[in-house]
Amino acid sequence: MPDLKTQTARVYGAGRRILTITLTIVAAVLVGVWLSPIAAKHYYATRLDTDNATQRARALEAVLPYARSDESIRRRLLDVLATLAASDDDVATLQAKVAAAWLFQHVPDFTNLVETRLETSDDQTFPRLARLTIRAGRWDAPARPLQQRIRWLTHRFHNTNGQDRADVVAAMSELGPTAATQLRDPLTQAVSDQPAEVRAAAIQSVAIILGTSGADLLARAITDDHPDNRRLAVLLLAAIGPTDHIAPALRIVLHDKDERVRLAAAWAASRLERSPKVTDACLSHVNDLLTRDHKQPVRAMAALAVRDHSLLIDQIRTSQNVPTRARCLRSLRPPLTGDDLQTLAEIINHEPKYWVVTAALFAASRPNDQPACGTLRDPILSRLQRALQAEDDDLAAACLDALSAVGDKTTVTLLADVATKLTKRPWVALAASRALTRIDPEQGPPLLVRLLESPAPGVQGLTAFELARLPASALPRAELDAAARSPNESLRAGAILALALNSYLAQQKDEQRLAWLTERTSPESRLFEARLPLRGHYLCGQLLLGDATALPRIESLLAAGALPPATACLAMLVTRSRTALDDALIDESRMPPACDPRDLLVDQRFGEIISAVLPDAPPVDCQMDPDLQRWQIDRLRDWWRIYRLNTH
């Protein structure tokens, strides 16, 4: 039997072995706890590009949190996600979209890595990175460099077909003239592309991006096989303005076999008929359209472009078609002979066709020599009296507009009576006040100030614009200043709008009024204006006085229907905002439900303001027939798509 010493040694030995084993196990556990995440991270990182979607999802879930601290993991994730985003597997692209969106939101270093790679990547890597960024919703960030957008669209153009390619070419137009140099070659190719829809998109984008420098490409499209493309090409060739290519193009399309193309050609000639770029040969072809074309709409449109005075008078007297006669009357230019004036007088006094009468009044409203006054004044007064009795306010307003050109001191009393006694018929009162202002610059402007409180849509804005354009000597500043302090909210709002417009047009600063307005539109101010329409007018005044921060708030109030469209569009148009006519012409869904483009441009006379602010814009005539008005609105839409990208 072992002695005590031996037993003790055995116990100690066993204890040391147990302790060693225990410490080893503890150490192993601790090492395992430390190494396990590292091992798991690297394990799952190797599984990221597996073909098994379930395993790939598990690997992404395990690895994503490590992207915050591990650069190698960020690089690995970017390579894998870019590959997945470019695949044809819907599950893979969805996984790439979700993972990349999480990384862009939570890992700024990943965002920086992607942006750096986009700047430096080659032509093979860039499309994959761009597609990943697009899928994750990061591509449309405001800071996205133009060069990257051009590079992506160019890649897509060369790697798509059919409607997808047409969509790419259409998307190029959003880049505007700043991309002209880089996109001219793709657009040149697209204008001659096989699918008609690609060529159509290219014609539109050429006009927007290249402008007059793309006239040669639009002229090439004049001979396109598809009539819709030929029509679009000639319309946009007119929209970009006079170029050396317009006359040869018109000589071709004025004889096109398709009625719609000839109609567009006649309109193009009417837009450019005063330009030296349009030759007498072209105008001779236009005369032939008016007298010989077998389609009545083409003949009516050609009437707008005819310069031949005797031909116009002959058509006015002999044609049985209302639009043709009306448009011939619109094309009449002074000086008019005695026989011409007598013809106008007969039409104004006795013509039963409404649009012929209003067109004749339009012709009479153009400045002419003094003998015209005596010939036309009495017929206009006679027609005015009948229109007022019949409560035909549009016709009465047209008569009053014409009276401003042929009236004299003997009509001042009549105009003053109409302006003061018919305030419940605001368009009549406005026309009378404007006519009186042109004849008597002292008596008319104070009557305009009264109309600033009119609740009728469009009247307040047009009145404010009329007042703002008056010369300093005729501006009723005392009356406007008093109106700007009036307890009448509508009058105060209109007066502030007129004063701010005047300061903008006169290029004068008004720091005191700007500070007053800012105090009433600032939510932190104790004078904050809670009434939305009034605050909207204050914001329009701020914008006109130089505070650009008011623009998004004006757009918000307009979208909410809390600010009259004519008021908001007036302030934005005068200050050359890119969004001024977007709601009315590009995205009508953002307009108030009761207001469509024709209501704003024709019924509220906003087309008059556009013509005054943007003389190169296609006109929208409130005194012409509805078919022409619809056509003019469409052409204004074409023109605005080109012009808007040259604004701020």
XYZ file of C-alpha atoms in Angstrom:
648
model
C 0.000 0.000 0.000
C 1.447 3.362 -1.065
C 2.543 5.573 1.707
C 1.038 8.982 2.431
C 3.661 10.808 0.464
C 2.985 8.798 -2.640
C -0.756 9.271 -2.311
C -0.315 12.971 -1.878
C 1.846 13.168 -5.001
C -0.776 11.276 -6.968
C -3.517 13.644 -5.800
C -1.444 16.681 -6.708
C -0.635 15.206 -10.128
C -4.280 14.460 -10.822
C -5.216 17.990 -9.751
C -2.627 19.515 -12.047
C -3.872 17.413 -14.932
C -7.489 18.405 -14.227
C -6.502 22.044 -13.922
C -4.493 21.878 -17.141
C -7.373 20.245 -18.976
C -9.808 22.791 -17.558
C -7.610 25.741 -18.503
C -7.065 24.243 -21.940
C -10.803 23.885 -22.433
C -11.430 27.431 -21.206
C -8.679 28.755 -23.469
C -10.077 26.806 -26.386
C -13.526 28.218 -25.721
C -12.144 31.740 -25.478
C -10.134 31.314 -28.669
C -13.196 29.856 -30.344
C -15.329 32.780 -29.243
C -12.721 35.172 -30.628
C -12.060 33.306 -33.852
C -15.603 32.189 -34.628
C -16.864 35.535 -36.064
C -13.706 35.932 -38.104
C -14.049 32.407 -39.398
C -17.754 32.896 -40.043
C -17.119 36.182 -41.818
C -14.583 34.656 -44.154
C -16.657 31.530 -44.580
C -19.769 33.446 -45.594
C -17.746 35.865 -47.685
C -16.668 32.941 -49.854
C -20.318 31.893 -50.226
C -21.597 35.260 -51.478
C -21.399 34.305 -55.147
C -22.884 30.856 -54.824
C -25.538 29.872 -57.337
C -27.865 28.770 -54.541
C -30.147 31.724 -53.794
C -30.958 30.551 -50.264
C -27.321 30.120 -49.290
C -26.510 33.437 -50.921
C -29.212 35.183 -48.897
C -27.858 33.657 -45.682
C -24.330 34.709 -46.603
C -25.411 38.285 -47.366
C -27.276 38.514 -44.070
C -24.194 37.322 -42.182
C -21.640 39.494 -43.997
C -23.430 42.852 -44.398
C -22.821 44.071 -40.805
C -19.057 43.624 -41.240
C -19.025 46.089 -44.136
C -18.958 48.955 -41.657
C -15.474 48.108 -40.426
C -13.823 45.868 -43.008
C -12.678 47.383 -46.291
C -11.995 43.986 -47.857
C -15.587 42.952 -47.166
C -16.871 46.178 -48.753
C -14.846 45.495 -51.863
C -15.994 41.875 -51.948
C -19.630 42.907 -51.540
C -19.365 45.516 -54.296
C -17.913 43.018 -56.777
C -20.542 40.392 -55.965
C -23.525 42.766 -55.894
C -22.510 44.406 -59.173
C -22.411 40.971 -60.793
C -25.772 39.986 -59.308
C -27.384 43.263 -60.424
C -26.326 42.607 -64.019
C -27.661 39.030 -64.098
C -30.884 37.830 -65.709
C -31.967 36.076 -62.499
C -34.824 38.006 -60.876
C -33.983 36.663 -57.408
C -30.336 37.643 -57.765
C -31.168 41.163 -58.914
C -33.637 41.571 -56.047
C -31.003 40.451 -53.538
C -28.515 42.889 -55.044
C -31.076 45.710 -54.885
C -31.979 45.111 -51.215
C -28.399 44.591 -50.038
C -27.034 47.613 -51.918
C -29.859 49.838 -50.685
C -29.037 48.833 -47.081
C -25.339 49.508 -47.622
C -25.984 52.919 -49.220
C -28.149 53.871 -46.271
C -26.017 52.532 -43.407
C -22.422 52.359 -44.660
C -21.100 55.702 -45.955
C -17.744 54.125 -46.816
C -19.530 51.761 -49.206
C -21.171 54.738 -50.918
C -17.792 56.438 -51.268
C -16.287 53.240 -52.681
C -19.017 52.961 -55.316
C -18.714 56.607 -56.360
C -14.924 56.290 -56.620
C -15.218 53.145 -58.729
C -17.761 54.815 -61.019
C -15.292 57.606 -61.701
C -12.335 55.317 -62.423
C -13.871 52.117 -63.838
C -13.306 50.851 -67.366
C -15.995 50.328 -69.981
C -16.688 46.767 -68.823
C -17.025 47.516 -65.124
C -18.890 50.813 -65.335
C -22.202 49.404 -66.687
C -22.382 46.831 -63.868
C -21.725 49.467 -61.223
C -24.205 51.868 -62.785
C -26.899 49.188 -62.961
C -26.356 48.323 -59.291
C -26.637 51.990 -58.348
C -29.817 52.334 -60.390
C -31.417 49.245 -58.853
C -30.624 50.498 -55.357
C -32.202 53.902 -56.065
C -28.942 55.828 -55.786
C -28.385 56.812 -59.425
C -30.688 59.836 -59.457
C -28.867 61.592 -56.635
C -28.634 65.338 -57.405
C -24.845 65.220 -57.280
C -24.581 62.557 -60.000
C -21.985 63.882 -62.484
C -23.273 64.640 -65.968
C -20.458 62.651 -67.510
C -21.615 59.486 -65.739
C -25.170 59.950 -66.981
C -23.921 60.427 -70.522
C -21.687 57.371 -70.243
C -24.546 55.185 -69.005
C -27.020 56.304 -71.666
C -24.418 55.869 -74.389
C -23.730 52.331 -73.169
C -27.442 51.547 -73.088
C -27.929 52.995 -76.552
C -25.330 50.647 -78.018
C -26.647 47.601 -76.145
C -30.434 47.781 -76.550
C -32.928 47.494 -79.386
C -36.494 48.450 -80.258
C -38.606 50.230 -77.672
C -35.890 49.944 -75.007
C -33.531 51.828 -77.276
C -36.201 54.440 -77.976
C -36.632 54.927 -74.212
C -32.873 55.451 -73.858
C -32.811 58.057 -76.627
C -35.797 59.828 -75.066
C -34.014 59.845 -71.691
C -31.086 61.648 -73.298
C -33.289 64.718 -73.742
C -33.379 65.253 -69.960
C -29.666 66.047 -70.027
C -30.318 69.111 -72.152
C -27.885 71.243 -74.163
C -25.002 70.672 -71.732
C -24.622 67.173 -73.187
C -24.668 68.289 -76.829
C -21.025 67.561 -77.644
C -20.973 64.029 -76.211
C -24.400 62.951 -77.481
C -24.293 64.265 -81.042
C -22.811 61.034 -82.436
C -25.378 58.702 -80.799
C -28.204 61.009 -81.873
C -26.867 61.141 -85.432
C -26.985 57.365 -85.492
C -30.432 57.238 -83.857
C -32.023 59.576 -86.420
C -31.333 56.909 -89.046
C -32.038 53.887 -86.832
C -34.146 51.056 -88.194
C -37.137 51.155 -85.774
C -39.436 54.147 -86.342
C -39.925 54.662 -82.598
C -36.173 55.134 -82.108
C -36.069 57.711 -84.893
C -39.036 59.554 -83.355
C -37.320 59.716 -79.963
C -34.123 60.890 -81.661
C -35.901 63.722 -83.504
C -37.325 64.973 -80.199
C -33.981 64.710 -78.397
C -32.065 66.392 -81.222
C -34.268 69.486 -80.936
C -33.913 69.629 -77.148
C -30.207 68.820 -76.839
C -28.677 70.234 -80.018
C -31.100 73.057 -80.811
C -30.154 74.987 -83.938
C -26.882 73.040 -84.221
C -29.002 69.938 -84.868
C -30.993 71.488 -87.701
C -29.132 69.353 -90.242
C -30.308 66.175 -88.478
C -33.904 67.409 -88.330
C -33.699 68.305 -92.024
C -32.522 64.762 -92.711
C -35.570 63.428 -90.847
C -37.831 65.396 -93.213
C -37.486 62.475 -95.639
C -38.192 59.783 -93.014
C -40.293 56.855 -94.231
C -42.837 57.301 -91.443
C -45.209 60.294 -91.817
C -45.405 60.848 -88.036
C -41.644 61.309 -87.965
C -41.697 63.707 -90.915
C -44.416 65.694 -89.183
C -42.471 65.813 -85.916
C -39.279 66.835 -87.692
C -40.833 69.834 -89.442
C -42.606 70.992 -86.280
C -39.396 70.885 -84.263
C -37.408 72.465 -87.067
C -39.755 75.428 -86.705
C -39.589 75.291 -82.900
C -35.806 75.686 -82.720
C -35.966 78.883 -84.788
C -34.771 80.064 -88.210
C -31.845 78.167 -89.749
C -30.427 77.689 -93.231
C -32.122 74.274 -93.391
C -35.700 75.511 -93.053
C -36.282 76.675 -96.651
C -35.094 73.437 -98.357
C -37.077 71.407 -95.831
C -40.268 73.388 -96.375
C -40.016 73.016 -100.140
C -40.147 69.259 -99.602
C -42.797 68.889 -96.901
C -45.226 71.474 -98.285
C -45.856 68.900 -101.046
C -45.861 65.819 -98.811
C -48.448 63.197 -99.691
C -49.599 62.971 -96.067
C -52.130 65.582 -94.931
C -50.716 65.775 -91.394
C -47.244 66.557 -92.710
C -48.548 69.329 -94.965
C -50.514 70.720 -92.020
C -47.330 70.809 -89.925
C -45.412 72.371 -92.810
C -48.004 75.135 -93.139
C -47.704 75.851 -89.422
C -43.912 75.907 -89.646
C -44.112 78.391 -92.488
C -46.458 80.581 -90.439
C -44.028 80.619 -87.522
C -41.117 81.604 -89.729
C -42.805 83.540 -92.529
C -41.215 86.824 -91.421
C -37.747 85.298 -91.347
C -35.367 85.927 -94.253
C -34.549 82.212 -94.089
C -37.953 81.481 -95.638
C -37.670 82.207 -99.342
C -40.274 83.581 -101.713
C -40.406 80.153 -103.355
C -41.554 78.638 -100.064
C -44.199 81.292 -99.641
C -45.411 80.638 -103.169
C -45.931 76.997 -102.188
C -47.878 78.197 -99.129
C -50.142 80.248 -101.405
C -50.806 77.098 -103.414
C -51.790 75.241 -100.238
C -54.306 77.948 -99.374
C -55.975 77.911 -102.783
C -55.484 74.379 -104.093
C -54.956 71.819 -101.338
C -57.763 69.257 -101.274
C -57.842 69.108 -97.455
C -59.673 71.951 -95.716
C -57.594 71.877 -92.461
C -54.431 72.314 -94.536
C -55.880 75.295 -96.386
C -56.933 76.888 -93.095
C -53.491 76.411 -91.569
C -51.787 77.765 -94.690
C -53.754 80.994 -94.265
C -51.614 81.809 -91.222
C -48.448 81.871 -93.354
C -49.642 83.771 -96.413
C -48.019 87.177 -97.022
C -49.897 87.994 -100.228
C -52.281 90.743 -99.105
C -54.575 90.532 -102.131
C -54.857 86.742 -101.761
C -55.852 87.095 -98.108
C -58.520 89.682 -98.907
C -59.869 87.502 -101.716
C -60.173 84.493 -99.381
C -61.810 86.616 -96.681
C -64.450 87.727 -99.153
C -65.042 84.460 -101.014
C -64.231 81.483 -98.779
C -67.126 79.635 -97.170
C -64.960 78.043 -94.502
C -64.982 79.759 -91.100
C -61.455 78.774 -89.919
C -59.943 79.785 -93.276
C -61.589 83.211 -93.241
C -60.719 83.781 -89.583
C -57.070 82.895 -90.080
C -56.791 85.020 -93.204
C -58.054 87.921 -91.105
C -55.441 87.158 -88.467
C -52.727 87.267 -91.138
C -53.667 90.740 -92.356
C -50.911 93.251 -91.654
C -51.033 97.062 -91.835
C -51.153 99.224 -93.782
C -54.683 98.460 -94.943
C -56.313 100.166 -97.931
C -59.669 101.869 -97.819
C -61.338 98.824 -99.391
C -59.659 96.560 -96.817
C -60.929 98.701 -93.976
C -64.412 98.661 -95.444
C -64.295 94.866 -95.604
C -63.256 94.738 -91.953
C -65.995 97.144 -91.001
C -68.637 95.037 -92.764
C -67.466 91.873 -91.028
C -67.334 93.495 -87.584
C -70.781 94.994 -87.984
C -72.716 92.229 -89.746
C -70.834 88.905 -89.749
C -72.818 86.137 -87.967
C -69.872 83.731 -87.534
C -68.370 84.352 -84.102
C -64.739 83.390 -84.841
C -64.694 85.449 -88.032
C -65.841 88.487 -86.050
C -63.233 88.042 -83.306
C -60.505 87.559 -85.925
C -61.617 90.762 -87.658
C -61.456 92.573 -84.314
C -57.952 91.163 -83.853
C -56.963 92.587 -87.238
C -58.536 95.924 -86.312
C -56.583 96.037 -83.042
C -53.266 96.177 -84.901
C -51.805 99.674 -85.236
C -52.794 101.339 -88.475
C -52.777 104.813 -89.959
C -55.217 107.436 -88.750
C -57.890 107.015 -91.484
C -58.608 103.562 -90.067
C -60.029 105.128 -86.930
C -63.029 106.714 -88.562
C -63.808 103.654 -90.702
C -63.671 101.069 -87.920
C -64.676 102.964 -84.779
C -68.423 103.043 -85.398
C -68.747 99.341 -86.404
C -66.742 98.352 -83.323
C -68.927 100.490 -81.052
C -72.056 99.015 -82.619
C -70.839 95.459 -82.120
C -69.739 96.300 -78.579
C -73.204 97.525 -77.675
C -74.821 94.332 -78.967
C -72.256 92.140 -77.166
C -72.853 93.939 -73.863
C -76.612 93.560 -74.230
C -76.235 89.844 -75.004
C -73.804 89.463 -72.063
C -71.215 88.011 -74.436
C -68.236 89.107 -72.377
C -65.558 87.551 -74.591
C -66.833 89.333 -77.686
C -67.261 92.577 -75.733
C -63.667 92.329 -74.495
C -62.461 91.750 -78.078
C -64.360 94.867 -79.177
C -62.776 96.897 -76.398
C -59.290 95.642 -77.315
C -59.878 96.759 -80.903
C -61.286 100.059 -79.712
C -57.983 100.818 -77.978
C -56.326 100.931 -81.429
C -58.939 103.068 -83.180
C -60.440 105.000 -80.288
C -59.728 108.598 -79.398
C -60.665 111.129 -76.747
C -64.336 110.837 -77.740
C -64.427 107.224 -76.498
C -62.809 107.945 -73.131
C -66.128 108.519 -71.349
C -67.563 105.288 -72.728
C -64.531 103.281 -71.666
C -64.526 104.823 -68.182
C -68.239 104.015 -67.754
C -67.728 100.386 -68.807
C -64.692 99.997 -66.529
C -66.437 101.414 -63.460
C -70.005 100.178 -63.908
C -69.364 96.607 -65.084
C -66.940 95.436 -62.406
C -69.076 92.315 -61.909
C -68.094 91.365 -65.456
C -64.337 91.452 -64.783
C -63.036 90.584 -68.257
C -65.106 93.392 -69.772
C -63.981 95.837 -67.088
C -60.350 94.780 -67.580
C -60.524 95.210 -71.365
C -62.106 98.641 -70.933
C -59.465 99.691 -68.384
C -56.652 98.520 -70.636
C -58.112 100.321 -73.642
C -58.539 103.483 -71.585
C -54.942 103.207 -70.335
C -53.656 103.122 -73.908
C -55.733 106.136 -74.915
C -55.450 108.124 -71.677
C -52.438 106.995 -69.559
C -53.580 109.189 -66.651
C -57.178 108.041 -66.271
C -56.805 104.348 -67.056
C -54.205 102.982 -64.577
C -56.152 103.856 -61.370
C -59.084 101.863 -62.761
C -56.761 98.895 -63.258
C -55.799 99.033 -59.567
C -59.434 98.463 -58.602
C -59.490 95.202 -60.564
C -56.673 93.731 -58.464
C -59.299 92.531 -55.993
C -61.250 90.595 -58.635
C -61.977 86.991 -57.619
C -62.250 85.862 -61.261
C -59.438 83.394 -62.123
C -56.700 85.068 -64.127
C -57.990 88.654 -63.894
C -55.827 89.625 -60.926
C -52.620 88.233 -62.467
C -53.171 89.841 -65.879
C -54.108 93.155 -64.235
C -50.984 93.086 -62.076
C -48.886 92.344 -65.159
C -50.487 95.223 -67.091
C -49.753 97.620 -64.231
C -46.191 96.364 -63.806
C -45.388 97.045 -67.468
C -46.476 100.669 -67.338
C -43.728 103.283 -67.647
C -42.760 104.975 -64.407
C -44.600 108.129 -65.409
C -47.911 106.263 -65.805
C -47.614 103.846 -62.861
C -50.196 104.776 -60.164
C -47.745 104.158 -57.319
C -49.717 106.049 -54.690
C -52.840 103.988 -55.400
C -50.815 100.761 -55.418
C -49.088 101.581 -52.139
C -52.453 102.318 -50.564
C -53.879 99.080 -51.951
C -50.903 97.152 -50.542
C -51.982 98.313 -47.052
C -55.678 97.697 -47.641
C -57.694 95.539 -45.198
C -59.174 93.908 -48.303
C -57.060 90.746 -48.626
C -57.559 90.270 -52.358
C -56.719 93.883 -53.137
C -53.655 93.791 -50.892
C -52.432 90.557 -52.466
C -52.889 91.893 -56.006
C -51.170 95.196 -55.226
C -48.162 93.449 -53.683
C -47.910 91.225 -56.742
C -48.064 94.248 -59.076
C -45.445 96.200 -57.114
C -43.074 93.236 -56.959
C -43.526 92.620 -60.698
C -42.790 96.252 -61.420
C -39.601 96.138 -59.336
C -38.466 92.999 -61.140
C -39.179 94.302 -64.636
C -37.565 97.654 -63.809
C -34.568 95.823 -62.295
C -34.957 97.748 -59.069
C -34.279 96.382 -55.587
C -36.879 96.847 -52.861
C -35.180 95.593 -49.707
C -37.776 97.134 -47.418
C -40.702 95.360 -49.092
C -38.727 92.116 -49.297
C -38.059 92.232 -45.544
C -41.759 92.963 -44.931
C -42.793 89.946 -47.016
C -40.174 87.653 -45.498
C -41.391 88.458 -42.005
C -44.918 87.415 -42.971
C -43.914 84.137 -44.620
C -41.459 82.940 -41.984
C -43.064 80.344 -39.652
C -40.911 81.598 -36.779
C -42.215 85.155 -37.055
C -45.049 86.408 -34.858
C -46.447 88.096 -38.007
C -46.593 84.803 -39.934
C -49.497 84.842 -42.391
C -51.655 81.752 -41.818
C -54.085 82.378 -44.701
C -52.728 80.289 -47.563
C -53.791 82.354 -50.616
C -52.438 85.555 -49.088
C -49.219 83.861 -48.011
C -48.883 82.489 -51.523
C -49.030 86.000 -52.974
C -46.436 87.137 -50.432
C -44.168 84.282 -51.511
C -44.616 85.256 -55.172
C -43.579 88.775 -54.213
C -40.502 87.403 -52.443
C -39.515 85.414 -55.513
C -39.886 88.460 -57.743
C -37.822 90.564 -55.336
C -34.924 88.114 -55.482
C -35.540 85.470 -52.788
C -35.172 82.160 -54.656
C -35.962 80.152 -51.506
C -39.623 81.037 -52.013
C -39.845 78.946 -55.208
C -40.307 75.452 -53.664
C -42.931 76.818 -51.286
C -44.819 78.379 -54.202
C -44.702 75.052 -56.045
C -46.010 73.289 -52.943
C -48.937 75.691 -52.548
C -49.728 75.413 -56.259
C -49.767 71.618 -56.074
C -52.075 71.794 -53.048
C -54.494 74.099 -54.882
C -53.920 76.873 -52.330
C -52.607 79.404 -54.867
C -54.224 80.422 -58.186
C -52.270 78.831 -61.075
C -52.161 82.113 -63.016
C -50.531 83.896 -60.061
C -47.949 81.202 -59.363
C -47.111 80.659 -63.043
C -46.786 84.424 -63.562
C -44.162 84.814 -60.822
C -42.261 81.725 -61.971
C -42.429 82.625 -65.668
C -41.215 86.200 -65.206
C -38.271 84.967 -63.102
C -37.507 82.310 -65.756
C -38.069 79.325 -63.495
C -37.743 75.984 -65.277
C -40.962 74.753 -63.678
C -43.043 77.792 -64.674
C -45.113 75.975 -67.309
C -44.274 72.385 -66.419
C -47.558 71.759 -64.617
C -49.674 73.205 -67.415
C -47.742 71.735 -70.353
C -45.634 68.763 -69.212
C -47.439 67.172 -66.252
C -51.069 68.249 -66.124
C -51.740 65.924 -63.174
C -50.123 68.492 -60.881
C -52.601 71.203 -61.891
C -55.662 71.865 -59.691
C -58.589 69.655 -60.803
C -60.616 72.576 -62.177
C -57.750 73.993 -64.269
C -56.508 72.475 -67.522
C -54.054 73.987 -70.052
C -56.783 75.574 -72.166
C -58.459 77.073 -69.116
C -55.194 78.676 -68.000
C -53.831 79.754 -71.375
C -57.051 80.797 -73.120
C -59.886 81.362 -70.659
C -57.616 83.065 -68.102
C -55.634 84.809 -70.894
C -52.305 83.570 -69.585
C -51.222 83.078 -73.185
C -51.027 86.888 -73.458
C -48.514 86.995 -70.619
C -46.416 84.234 -72.192
C -46.268 86.126 -75.494
C -45.157 89.290 -73.691
C -42.517 87.594 -71.516
C -41.304 85.091 -74.125
C -41.747 86.704 -77.565
C -40.253 83.694 -79.353
C -42.845 81.313 -77.896
C -45.680 80.132 -80.173
C -48.771 82.264 -79.513
C -51.992 81.011 -77.975
C -54.764 83.247 -79.308
C -57.860 83.581 -77.148
C -59.696 85.200 -80.081
C -59.150 82.350 -82.557
C -61.131 79.152 -83.145
C -60.823 76.241 -80.651
C -59.137 73.916 -83.165
C -56.326 76.403 -83.669
C -56.081 77.007 -79.924
C -55.600 73.284 -79.262
C -52.962 73.156 -81.987
C -51.203 76.213 -80.567
C -51.142 74.707 -77.065
C -49.524 71.547 -78.437
C -46.923 73.601 -80.283
C -46.247 75.676 -77.162
C -45.697 72.392 -75.344
C -43.130 71.332 -77.976
C -41.380 74.688 -77.696
C -41.361 74.685 -73.888
C -39.670 71.264 -73.768
C -36.810 72.829 -75.710
C -36.738 76.188 -73.974
C -37.155 75.031 -70.357
C -33.711 73.406 -70.206
C -32.166 76.775 -70.989
C -33.742 78.288 -67.854
C -32.602 77.893 -64.251
